[in-house]
Coordinates of C-alpha atoms (C1' of nucleotides) and ligand atoms in Angstrom, one line a residue:
Chain A
M314 CA 107.1 19.5 48.3
A315 CA 109.8 17.6 50.1
R316 CA 108.7 14.2 51.4
R317 CA 110.6 13.2 54.5
I318 CA 111.4 9.6 54.8
S319 CA 111.0 8.9 58.4
R320 CA 111.9 5.2 58.5
K321 CA 115.3 4.2 57.2
I322 CA 114.8 2.5 53.9
S323 CA 116.3 -1.0 54.1
N324 CA 119.0 -2.2 51.7
S325 CA 116.7 -4.9 50.5
T326 CA 114.1 -2.4 49.5
I327 CA 116.6 -0.3 47.7
H328 CA 117.8 -3.4 45.9
R329 CA 114.3 -4.3 44.9
L330 CA 113.7 -0.8 43.6
S331 CA 116.4 -1.6 41.1
I332 CA 114.7 -4.8 40.2
Y333 CA 111.4 -3.1 39.7
Y334 CA 113.2 -0.5 37.6
R335 CA 114.6 -3.2 35.2
A336 CA 111.3 -5.0 35.1
L337 CA 109.5 -1.8 34.2
M338 CA 111.9 -1.2 31.3
G339 CA 111.1 -4.6 30.0
L340 CA 107.3 -4.0 30.4
E341 CA 107.6 -0.7 28.6
R342 CA 109.4 -2.4 25.7
E343 CA 106.7 -5.1 25.7
G344 CA 104.0 -2.4 25.4
Y345 CA 102.4 -2.6 28.8
D346 CA 100.6 0.6 29.9
T347 CA 99.9 -0.5 33.5
I348 CA 101.0 -3.4 35.7
S349 CA 99.6 -4.7 38.9
S350 CA 101.6 -5.5 42.0
K351 CA 100.5 -9.1 41.5
E352 CA 101.9 -9.4 38.0
L353 CA 105.1 -7.5 38.8
A354 CA 105.7 -9.7 41.8
K355 CA 105.1 -12.9 39.8
R356 CA 107.7 -11.8 37.2
E357 CA 110.3 -11.1 39.8
K358 CA 109.5 -14.0 42.2
L359 CA 108.4 -11.7 45.0
T360 CA 105.0 -11.1 46.7
P361 CA 102.5 -8.5 45.7
A362 CA 102.4 -7.1 49.3
Q363 CA 106.2 -6.6 49.2
V364 CA 106.0 -4.7 45.9
R365 CA 103.2 -2.4 47.3
K366 CA 104.9 -1.9 50.6
D367 CA 108.2 -1.1 49.0
L368 CA 106.6 1.5 46.8
S369 CA 104.4 2.9 49.6
F370 CA 107.6 4.1 51.4
F371 CA 107.9 6.7 48.7
G372 CA 104.4 7.7 47.9
S373 CA 101.3 6.3 46.2
F374 CA 101.9 5.7 42.5
G375 CA 99.1 3.3 41.6
T376 CA 95.4 3.4 40.8
R377 CA 93.1 1.1 42.8
G378 CA 91.5 -1.5 40.6
L379 CA 94.0 -0.9 37.8
G380 CA 97.5 -1.1 38.9
Y381 CA 100.6 1.1 38.3
P382 CA 101.2 3.2 35.2
V383 CA 104.4 1.6 33.8
K384 CA 106.0 4.6 32.2
E385 CA 105.3 6.9 35.1
L386 CA 106.3 4.4 37.8
K387 CA 109.6 3.8 36.0
Q388 CA 110.2 7.5 36.0
R389 CA 109.4 7.8 39.7
I390 CA 111.7 5.0 40.6
A391 CA 114.4 6.6 38.5
E392 CA 114.0 9.7 40.5
I393 CA 114.1 7.8 43.8
L394 CA 117.3 6.0 42.8
G395 CA 118.8 9.2 41.5
L396 CA 118.9 8.1 37.9
N397 CA 117.3 11.2 36.4
R398 CA 120.7 12.9 36.2
L399 CA 124.3 12.3 35.2
W400 CA 126.9 11.0 37.6
N401 CA 130.6 11.7 37.0
V402 CA 132.4 8.4 37.6
A403 CA 136.1 7.6 37.7
M404 CA 137.7 4.2 37.6
V405 CA 141.0 3.3 39.2
G406 CA 143.0 0.3 37.9
V407 CA 142.4 -0.4 34.2
G408 CA 143.2 -4.1 34.1
N409 CA 141.0 -7.1 33.3
V410 CA 137.9 -6.1 35.2
G411 CA 138.4 -2.3 34.6
S412 CA 138.6 -2.8 30.8
A413 CA 135.4 -4.9 30.8
L414 CA 133.5 -2.2 32.7
V415 CA 134.8 0.7 30.6
S416 CA 133.5 -0.9 27.5
Y417 CA 130.1 -1.5 28.9
K418 CA 127.7 1.0 27.3
E419 CA 124.8 0.3 29.6
F420 CA 126.4 2.3 32.4
A421 CA 126.5 5.5 30.4
R422 CA 122.9 4.9 29.2
Q423 CA 121.9 4.8 32.9
G424 CA 123.7 8.1 33.6
F425 CA 126.9 6.8 35.0
I426 CA 129.5 8.5 32.8
I427 CA 133.0 7.2 33.2
K428 CA 135.0 10.5 32.9
L429 CA 138.5 9.5 34.2
L430 CA 140.7 6.4 34.2
F431 CA 143.7 6.0 36.5
D432 CA 146.5 3.5 36.6
N433 CA 150.0 3.3 37.9
D434 CA 151.4 1.3 35.1
Q435 CA 153.6 3.6 32.9
R436 CA 152.8 1.5 29.9
K437 CA 149.1 2.2 30.3
I438 CA 149.3 5.9 31.3
G439 CA 148.7 8.2 28.4
S440 CA 147.1 5.5 26.3
N441 CA 143.6 5.9 24.9
H442 CA 141.1 3.5 26.2
K443 CA 137.6 3.7 24.6
G444 CA 138.1 7.4 24.0
I445 CA 139.4 8.2 27.5
I446 CA 143.1 8.8 28.2
I447 CA 144.4 6.8 31.2
S448 CA 145.9 9.2 33.7
D449 CA 148.7 8.8 36.2
I450 CA 147.4 7.8 39.6
A451 CA 149.8 10.4 41.0
N452 CA 147.4 13.1 39.7
M453 CA 144.3 11.4 40.9
K454 CA 143.4 13.5 44.0
S455 CA 143.5 16.8 42.2
Q456 CA 141.7 15.5 39.1
L457 CA 138.9 13.9 41.1
K458 CA 138.2 17.3 42.6
E459 CA 138.6 19.3 39.4
N460 CA 136.2 17.0 37.5
E461 CA 133.6 16.8 40.3
I462 CA 133.7 13.0 40.4
T463 CA 131.1 11.7 42.8
I464 CA 131.5 7.9 42.3
V465 CA 134.7 5.9 42.0
I466 CA 135.0 2.3 40.8
L467 CA 138.0 0.7 42.4
T468 CA 139.5 -2.2 40.3
V469 CA 143.1 -2.3 41.6
P470 CA 144.8 -5.4 43.1
A471 CA 143.8 -6.1 46.7
S472 CA 147.3 -5.1 47.9
A473 CA 146.9 -1.6 46.6
A474 CA 143.3 -1.0 47.4
Q475 CA 143.4 0.5 50.9
K476 CA 146.1 3.1 49.9
V477 CA 144.2 4.1 46.8
C478 CA 140.9 4.2 48.7
D479 CA 142.4 6.6 51.3
D480 CA 143.4 9.0 48.5
I481 CA 139.9 8.7 47.0
V482 CA 138.4 9.6 50.4
E483 CA 140.8 12.5 50.8
A484 CA 139.6 13.9 47.5
G485 CA 136.1 14.2 49.0
V486 CA 134.5 11.3 47.1
K487 CA 131.5 9.9 49.0
A488 CA 130.7 6.8 47.0
I489 CA 133.0 3.9 46.1
L490 CA 132.3 0.6 44.4
N491 CA 135.1 -1.8 45.3
F492 CA 136.0 -4.9 43.4
A493 CA 139.1 -5.8 45.4
P494 CA 138.5 -8.7 47.8
V495 CA 139.4 -6.8 51.0
S496 CA 137.5 -5.0 53.7
L497 CA 138.4 -1.3 53.1
K498 CA 138.2 1.1 56.0
V499 CA 136.4 4.4 55.2
P500 CA 134.8 7.1 57.3
D501 CA 131.1 6.8 58.2
D502 CA 130.0 9.4 55.7
V503 CA 131.5 7.5 52.7
N504 CA 129.3 4.9 51.0
L505 CA 131.3 1.8 50.2
L506 CA 129.9 -1.1 48.4
N507 CA 131.8 -4.3 47.6
E508 CA 131.3 -6.4 44.5
N509 CA 132.9 -9.7 45.2
M510 CA 132.3 -12.4 42.7
A511 CA 134.2 -15.1 44.7
I512 CA 131.6 -14.7 47.5
E513 CA 128.8 -15.4 45.1
L514 CA 130.6 -18.6 43.9
E515 CA 131.1 -19.6 47.5
H516 CA 127.4 -19.1 48.1
L517 CA 126.6 -21.5 45.3
S518 CA 129.1 -24.0 46.6
F519 CA 127.5 -23.7 50.1
S520 CA 124.0 -24.3 48.6
L521 CA 125.3 -27.3 46.6
T522 CA 127.1 -28.7 49.6
N523 CA 124.2 -28.3 52.0
R524 CA 121.4 -29.3 49.7
N525 CA 119.6 -31.3 52.3
M526 CA 120.6 -28.9 55.1
V527 CA 122.9 -31.5 56.6
M528 CA 126.4 -30.6 57.8
F529 CA 129.3 -32.7 59.0
D530 CA 131.4 -32.0 62.0
Chain B
M949 CA 128.6 -37.6 62.8
A950 CA 126.2 -35.6 60.7
R951 CA 125.0 -32.4 62.3
R952 CA 121.5 -31.6 61.1
I953 CA 120.9 -27.9 60.6
S954 CA 117.3 -27.5 61.9
R955 CA 116.9 -23.8 61.2
K956 CA 117.4 -22.6 57.6
I957 CA 120.7 -20.7 57.5
S958 CA 120.0 -17.2 56.3
N959 CA 121.6 -15.7 53.2
S960 CA 123.2 -13.0 55.3
T961 CA 124.8 -15.6 57.5
I962 CA 126.2 -17.5 54.5
H963 CA 127.4 -14.2 53.1
R964 CA 129.2 -13.4 56.4
L965 CA 130.8 -16.8 56.5
S966 CA 132.6 -15.8 53.3
I967 CA 133.6 -12.5 54.9
Y968 CA 135.0 -14.4 58.0
Y969 CA 136.8 -16.7 55.6
R970 CA 138.6 -13.9 53.9
A971 CA 139.4 -12.2 57.2
L972 CA 140.8 -15.4 58.6
M973 CA 143.1 -15.8 55.5
G974 CA 144.4 -12.3 56.2
L975 CA 144.8 -13.0 59.9
E976 CA 146.7 -16.2 59.1
R977 CA 149.0 -14.3 56.9
E978 CA 149.6 -11.7 59.6
G979 CA 150.6 -14.5 62.0
Y980 CA 147.6 -14.6 64.3
D981 CA 147.0 -17.9 66.1
T982 CA 143.7 -17.0 67.7
I983 CA 141.1 -14.3 67.2
S984 CA 138.2 -13.2 69.4
S985 CA 134.7 -12.4 68.1
K986 CA 135.3 -8.9 69.3
E987 CA 138.4 -8.3 67.2
L988 CA 137.0 -10.2 64.2
A989 CA 133.8 -8.1 64.3
K990 CA 135.8 -4.9 64.6
R991 CA 137.8 -5.7 61.5
E992 CA 134.7 -6.4 59.4
K993 CA 132.4 -3.8 60.9
L994 CA 130.1 -6.3 62.5
T995 CA 129.1 -7.0 66.1
P996 CA 130.8 -9.7 68.3
A997 CA 127.4 -11.2 69.0
Q998 CA 126.7 -11.6 65.3
V999 CA 130.0 -13.4 64.7
R1000 CA 129.4 -15.8 67.6
K1001 CA 125.8 -16.5 66.6
D1002 CA 126.7 -17.1 63.0
L1003 CA 129.3 -19.6 64.0
S1004 CA 127.2 -21.2 66.6
F1005 CA 124.7 -22.4 63.9
F1006 CA 127.5 -24.8 62.8
G1007 CA 129.1 -25.9 66.1
S1008 CA 131.3 -24.5 68.8
F1009 CA 134.7 -23.7 67.4
G1010 CA 136.1 -21.4 70.1
T1011 CA 137.7 -21.5 73.5
R1012 CA 136.2 -19.4 76.3
G1013 CA 138.5 -16.8 77.5
L1014 CA 140.7 -17.1 74.5
G1015 CA 138.8 -16.9 71.2
Y1016 CA 138.9 -18.9 68.0
P1017 CA 141.9 -20.7 66.6
V1018 CA 142.5 -18.9 63.3
K1019 CA 143.8 -21.8 61.2
E1020 CA 141.3 -24.3 62.4
L1021 CA 138.3 -21.9 62.1
K1022 CA 139.3 -21.1 58.6
Q1023 CA 139.4 -24.8 57.8
R1024 CA 136.0 -25.3 59.4
I1025 CA 134.4 -22.5 57.4
A1026 CA 136.0 -23.8 54.2
E1027 CA 134.2 -27.1 54.9
I1028 CA 130.9 -25.4 55.7
L1029 CA 131.1 -23.4 52.4
G1030 CA 132.1 -26.5 50.5
L1031 CA 135.6 -25.1 49.6
N1032 CA 137.6 -28.2 50.6
R1033 CA 137.1 -29.7 47.2
L1034 CA 137.3 -28.8 43.5
W1035 CA 134.3 -27.6 41.6
N1036 CA 134.0 -28.1 37.8
V1037 CA 132.9 -24.8 36.4
A1038 CA 131.9 -23.8 32.8
M1039 CA 131.5 -20.3 31.4
V1040 CA 129.2 -19.4 28.6
G1041 CA 129.9 -16.2 26.7
V1042 CA 133.6 -15.3 26.4
G1043 CA 133.3 -11.5 25.8
N1044 CA 134.5 -8.6 28.0
V1045 CA 133.3 -9.9 31.3
G1046 CA 133.9 -13.6 30.5
S1047 CA 137.5 -12.9 29.5
A1048 CA 138.2 -11.0 32.7
L1049 CA 136.9 -13.8 34.8
V1050 CA 138.8 -16.5 33.0
S1051 CA 142.1 -14.8 33.6
Y1052 CA 141.4 -14.5 37.3
K1053 CA 143.6 -17.0 39.1
E1054 CA 142.0 -16.6 42.5
F1055 CA 139.0 -18.7 41.5
A1056 CA 141.1 -21.7 40.7
R1057 CA 143.0 -21.2 44.0
Q1058 CA 139.6 -21.4 45.8
G1059 CA 138.8 -24.6 44.0
F1060 CA 136.6 -23.2 41.2
I1061 CA 138.2 -24.7 38.1
I1062 CA 137.0 -23.3 34.9
K1063 CA 137.0 -26.4 32.7
L1064 CA 135.0 -25.4 29.7
L1065 CA 134.3 -22.2 27.7
F1066 CA 131.4 -21.8 25.3
D1067 CA 130.4 -19.1 22.7
N1068 CA 128.4 -18.9 19.6
D1069 CA 130.8 -16.6 17.7
Q1070 CA 132.4 -18.6 14.9
R1071 CA 135.5 -16.4 15.2
K1072 CA 136.0 -17.4 18.8
I1073 CA 135.1 -21.0 18.7
G1074 CA 138.2 -23.2 18.5
S1075 CA 140.5 -20.5 19.7
N1076 CA 142.6 -21.0 22.8
H1077 CA 141.8 -18.8 25.7
K1078 CA 144.2 -19.0 28.7
G1079 CA 144.8 -22.7 27.9
I1080 CA 141.1 -23.6 27.3
I1081 CA 139.6 -24.1 23.8
I1082 CA 136.4 -22.2 23.3
S1083 CA 133.7 -24.7 22.3
D1084 CA 130.6 -24.2 20.2
I1085 CA 127.5 -23.5 22.2
A1086 CA 125.8 -26.1 20.1
N1087 CA 127.7 -28.8 22.0
M1088 CA 127.1 -27.4 25.4
K1089 CA 124.5 -29.7 26.8
S1090 CA 126.3 -32.9 26.1
Q1091 CA 129.7 -31.4 27.2
L1092 CA 128.3 -30.1 30.5
K1093 CA 127.2 -33.6 31.3
E1094 CA 130.3 -35.4 30.1
N1095 CA 132.6 -33.1 32.1
E1096 CA 130.4 -33.2 35.2
I1097 CA 130.1 -29.5 35.4
T1098 CA 128.3 -28.4 38.6
I1099 CA 128.5 -24.6 38.3
V1100 CA 128.0 -22.4 35.2
I1101 CA 128.9 -18.8 34.9
L1102 CA 126.6 -17.1 32.5
T1103 CA 128.1 -14.0 30.7
V1104 CA 126.1 -13.8 27.5
P1105 CA 124.1 -10.7 26.4
A1106 CA 120.8 -10.3 28.1
S1107 CA 118.8 -11.2 25.0
A1108 CA 120.4 -14.6 24.8
A1109 CA 120.5 -15.4 28.6
Q1110 CA 117.1 -17.2 29.1
K1111 CA 117.6 -19.5 26.1
V1112 CA 121.1 -20.5 27.2
C1113 CA 119.9 -20.8 30.8
D1114 CA 117.2 -23.3 29.8
D1115 CA 119.8 -25.4 28.1
I1116 CA 122.1 -25.3 31.1
V1117 CA 119.2 -26.4 33.3
E1118 CA 118.3 -29.2 30.9
A1119 CA 121.9 -30.4 31.2
G1120 CA 121.2 -31.0 34.9
V1121 CA 123.4 -28.1 36.3
K1122 CA 122.1 -27.0 39.7
A1123 CA 124.0 -23.8 40.2
I1124 CA 124.2 -20.7 37.9
L1125 CA 126.0 -17.4 38.4
N1126 CA 124.3 -14.9 36.0
F1127 CA 125.8 -11.6 34.9
A1128 CA 123.1 -10.7 32.4
P1129 CA 120.8 -8.0 33.7
V1130 CA 117.6 -10.1 33.4
S1131 CA 115.5 -12.1 35.8
L1132 CA 116.0 -15.7 34.6
K1133 CA 113.3 -18.3 35.2
V1134 CA 114.7 -21.6 36.6
P1135 CA 113.1 -24.5 38.5
D1136 CA 113.1 -24.4 42.3
D1137 CA 115.9 -26.9 42.6
V1138 CA 118.3 -24.8 40.7
N1139 CA 120.4 -22.2 42.6
L1140 CA 120.5 -19.0 40.6
L1141 CA 122.5 -16.0 41.8
N1142 CA 122.7 -12.7 39.9
E1143 CA 125.7 -10.5 39.8
N1144 CA 124.5 -7.1 38.7
M1145 CA 127.0 -4.3 38.8
A1146 CA 124.5 -1.7 37.6
I1147 CA 122.4 -2.4 40.7
E1148 CA 125.3 -1.6 42.9
L1149 CA 125.9 1.7 41.1
E1150 CA 122.2 2.5 41.5
H1151 CA 122.5 1.7 45.2
L1152 CA 125.3 4.3 45.5
S1153 CA 123.3 6.8 43.5
F1154 CA 120.4 6.3 45.8
S1155 CA 122.6 6.8 48.9
L1156 CA 124.1 10.0 47.5
T1157 CA 120.7 11.3 46.4
N1158 CA 119.0 10.6 49.7
R1159 CA 121.9 11.5 52.0
N1160 CA 119.6 13.3 54.5
M1161 CA 116.8 10.9 54.0
V1162 CA 114.7 13.5 52.2
M1163 CA 112.9 12.7 49.0
F1164 CA 111.1 14.9 46.6
D1165 CA 107.8 14.3 45.0
Chain C
dT691 C1' 73.8 5.5 37.8
dA692 C1' 74.0 1.5 40.6
dA693 C1' 76.4 -2.8 41.2
dT694 C1' 80.4 -5.3 40.5
dT695 C1' 85.1 -6.0 40.1
dA696 C1' 89.9 -5.3 40.6
dT697 C1' 93.6 -3.7 43.0
dT698 C1' 95.9 -0.3 45.9
dG699 C1' 97.6 1.5 50.4
dT700 C1' 98.4 0.5 55.0
dG701 C1' 97.8 -0.7 60.0
dA702 C1' 98.3 -5.0 62.5
dA703 C1' 100.1 -9.6 62.9
dT704 C1' 103.6 -12.5 62.1
dG705 C1' 108.1 -14.1 61.2
dA706 C1' 113.1 -13.5 60.8
dA707 C1' 117.5 -11.5 62.1
dT708 C1' 120.1 -9.2 65.3
dT709 C1' 121.5 -7.8 69.8
dC710 C1' 121.5 -8.3 74.7
dA711 C1' 123.0 -10.2 78.8
dC712 C1' 124.8 -13.6 81.5
dA713 C1' 126.0 -18.3 83.0
dT714 C1' 129.7 -21.0 81.8
dT715 C1' 134.3 -22.2 81.2
dA716 C1' 139.2 -22.1 79.9
dA717 C1' 143.5 -19.7 80.6
dT718 C1' 146.3 -16.8 83.3
dT719 C1' 148.0 -14.7 87.4
dT720 C1' 148.9 -14.4 92.2
Chain D
dA644 C1' 145.3 -24.0 94.2
dA645 C1' 142.5 -20.2 94.6
dA646 C1' 141.2 -15.9 92.5
dT647 C1' 140.9 -13.3 88.5
dT648 C1' 140.3 -12.4 83.8
dA649 C1' 138.6 -12.9 79.2
dA650 C1' 135.7 -14.6 76.0
dT651 C1' 132.5 -18.2 74.3
dG652 C1' 127.8 -20.0 73.5
dT653 C1' 123.1 -19.3 73.8
dG654 C1' 118.3 -18.4 75.5
dA655 C1' 115.5 -14.2 75.8
dA656 C1' 114.5 -9.6 74.4
dT657 C1' 114.4 -6.6 70.9
dT658 C1' 114.5 -4.7 66.5
dC659 C1' 113.6 -5.1 61.7
dA660 C1' 111.3 -7.0 57.5
dT661 C1' 107.6 -9.4 55.4
dT662 C1' 103.1 -10.9 55.0
dC663 C1' 98.2 -10.6 56.1
dA664 C1' 93.9 -8.8 55.6
dC665 C1' 90.8 -5.5 54.6
dA666 C1' 88.8 -0.8 54.1
dA667 C1' 89.1 2.5 50.4
dT668 C1' 88.5 3.6 45.8
dA669 C1' 88.9 3.8 40.8
dA670 C1' 87.4 1.5 36.7
dT671 C1' 84.2 -1.3 34.3
dT672 C1' 79.9 -3.4 33.5
dA673 C1' 75.0 -3.9 33.6
Ligands
NAD767 N1 139.6 -10.4 37.1 C1 138.5 -10.9 37.7 O1 137.7 -11.6 37.1 C2 138.3 -10.6 39.1 C3 137.3 -11.2 39.8 C4 137.0 -10.9 41.1 C5 137.7 -9.9 41.7 N2 138.7 -9.3 41.0 C6 139.5 -8.2 41.7 O2 139.4 -7.0 40.9 C7 140.6 -6.3 41.0 C8 141.1 -6.1 39.6 O3 141.3 -7.3 39.0 P1 142.0 -7.5 37.6 O4 141.9 -8.9 37.2 O5 141.4 -6.5 36.7 O6 143.5 -7.1 37.9 P2 144.6 -6.6 36.9 O7 145.9 -6.8 37.5 O8 144.3 -7.0 35.5 O9 144.3 -5.0 36.9 C9 144.7 -4.2 38.0 C10 145.1 -2.8 37.4 O10 145.4 -1.9 38.5 C11 146.6 -1.3 38.2 N3 147.2 -0.9 39.5 C12 147.9 -1.6 40.3 N4 148.3 -0.9 41.4 C13 147.8 0.3 41.2 C14 147.8 1.5 42.0 N5 148.5 1.6 43.2 N6 147.2 2.6 41.5 C15 146.6 2.6 40.3 N7 146.5 1.5 39.6 C16 147.1 0.4 40.0 C17 147.4 -2.2 37.4 O11 148.4 -1.6 36.6 C18 146.4 -2.9 36.6 O12 146.2 -2.2 35.4 C19 141.5 -7.1 41.9 O13 141.4 -6.6 43.2 C20 140.9 -8.5 41.8 O14 141.2 -9.2 43.0 C21 139.0 -9.6 39.7
NAD768 N1 130.9 -5.6 30.4 C1 130.5 -5.2 31.6 O1 131.2 -4.5 32.3 C2 129.2 -5.7 32.1 C3 128.8 -5.1 33.3 C4 127.6 -5.5 33.8 C5 126.9 -6.5 33.2 N2 127.3 -7.0 32.1 C6 126.5 -8.1 31.4 O2 127.3 -9.2 31.3 C7 127.0 -9.9 30.1 C8 128.3 -10.0 29.2 O3 128.7 -8.7 28.9 P1 130.0 -8.5 28.0 O4 130.3 -7.0 28.1 O5 131.0 -9.5 28.3 O6 129.4 -8.8 26.6 P2 130.1 -9.2 25.3 O7 129.3 -8.9 24.1 O8 131.5 -8.7 25.3 O9 130.2 -10.8 25.4 C9 129.2 -11.7 25.2 C10 129.7 -12.9 24.6 O10 128.6 -13.9 24.6 C11 128.6 -14.5 23.3 N3 127.3 -14.9 22.9 C12 126.3 -14.2 22.5 N4 125.2 -14.9 22.3 C13 125.5 -16.2 22.7 C14 124.8 -17.4 22.7 N5 123.5 -17.5 22.4 N6 125.5 -18.5 23.2 C15 126.8 -18.4 23.5 N7 127.5 -17.3 23.5 C16 126.9 -16.2 23.1 C17 129.2 -13.4 22.3 O11 129.8 -14.0 21.2 C18 130.2 -12.8 23.2 O12 131.5 -13.4 23.1 C19 125.9 -9.1 29.4 O13 124.7 -9.7 29.7 C20 126.1 -7.8 30.0 O14 124.9 -7.1 30.1 C21 128.5 -6.6 31.5

DNA sequence: TAATTATTGTGAATGAATTCACATTAATTT
DNA sequence: AAATTAATGTGAATTCATTCACAATAATTA
């Protein structure tokens, strides 16, 4: 029953699975029963071969001559991505970015349940934020364990990030989404992803600057 | 004087340039005069060869036996990324995410100046947000042109995103950073980047789910 | 039920990105 | 000033990702 993935799945493939997942949600809403790799690729500006190859790493979900069943494929991708369950999430640093994320209902709808909030600002600690009481960062380590938190969103200032990150790791958390613009050091068995909006802006500024692929030295 | 880049620079290389840039800012603060590819790679969990290859696409900035001059290399990368100038930025949709971004001072420090804010909510239009008056979306097209906006940050609900995006494109803007979780259609000459935090969370949930590279069907 | 059509699933081919490996060269030491 | 050391810059080798191309096959049509 267990399908062993021999090859390592590339980050690009994982990323595209999320894209397919979103596309399929849209298609379901629009009333599609099936979708071909050709049509799915067109919608997401990819190639049909890429779509088929990505999916083939995990099994054969389609029907030759017809395409993929929208509802079922969506469900299969949800399973692959680990979205057919709830994840206990904590967030550290309830400032500008943290507040925006907490109020975002889509995360909960996807199974990412923000259970705990932490901050070190005495004025914030104890206050109720969208139904969750903000806890003192001093209690973080024990509370992360007690509440079986598996994912932490890190939205503290860059200067505090490594220290807080160390504590998160010590609490046994294996997945961190970091918004602070610093390279955090974590052990190999911890999944760290960085969300850095400045880098995206810099990418745009690079593209605008090098429109004709000409540089100056 | 113009150095033609024959090969297309890969997105990964551009992304790493931003990483080097941040690392160099840190190194400068820490008082380093020079840095070797070996040390820079170690800090950012990359390989020395990768660092050297990335930089070599744009010129030879180092000294054999010694390494790269921190201050100068930082400046060169800033030039490559187009950060040695100011960019006029507008933001559409001043809600949770939009508000967080507007209050973020680092963007301005990097040269991304948020000049205009737009919304369609009558209660928000006309109000002063961090020193900027929120304008009516109805006036967006003309104002984007008048103010020579080159980058737009799009933080409206998914349902409104494509329509607003079309107007942005019509105004002649060639770079868009989109936070709405939809695939926007834009002409080939428009640079569109998507910032999707849910996708990052899904990546983490994939990694946690497939820790031993075993899947279930 | 046979012929036709559409589209998957996948090895093989191609293309792209990364890493290797070393000649080159600048700085430092003796 | 020669020898030694350290690290760059870059072709070549390798690894990884994407695309090609087609046999296999399910659905539909005649
Ligand atoms: N605001 C943005 O648009 C934006 C954009 C890109 C990146 N970022 C990054 O995201 C992070 C958060 O940004 P922000 O604008 O929300 O900052 P913020 O200052 O509004 O919020 C940070 C929060 O962390 C808390 N905090 C500080 N030190 C702490 C500690 N040691 N333990 C627990 N909590 C602590 C503060 O009390 C505050 O509530 C920063 O690293 C920032 O660089 C922000
Ligand atoms: N809040 C989050 O943490 C978060 C996380 C991931 C993605 N997103 C995405 O980012 C976008 C913004 O999220 P948010 O939480 O800030 O939403 P929000 O509802 O708080 O803000 C959206 C703003 O856009 C304005 N708006 C709506 N339609 C408009 C139109 N046609 N023209 C101009 N303005 C319009 C609204 O008045 C509002 O001020 C959404 O697409 C959301 O899915 C948000």
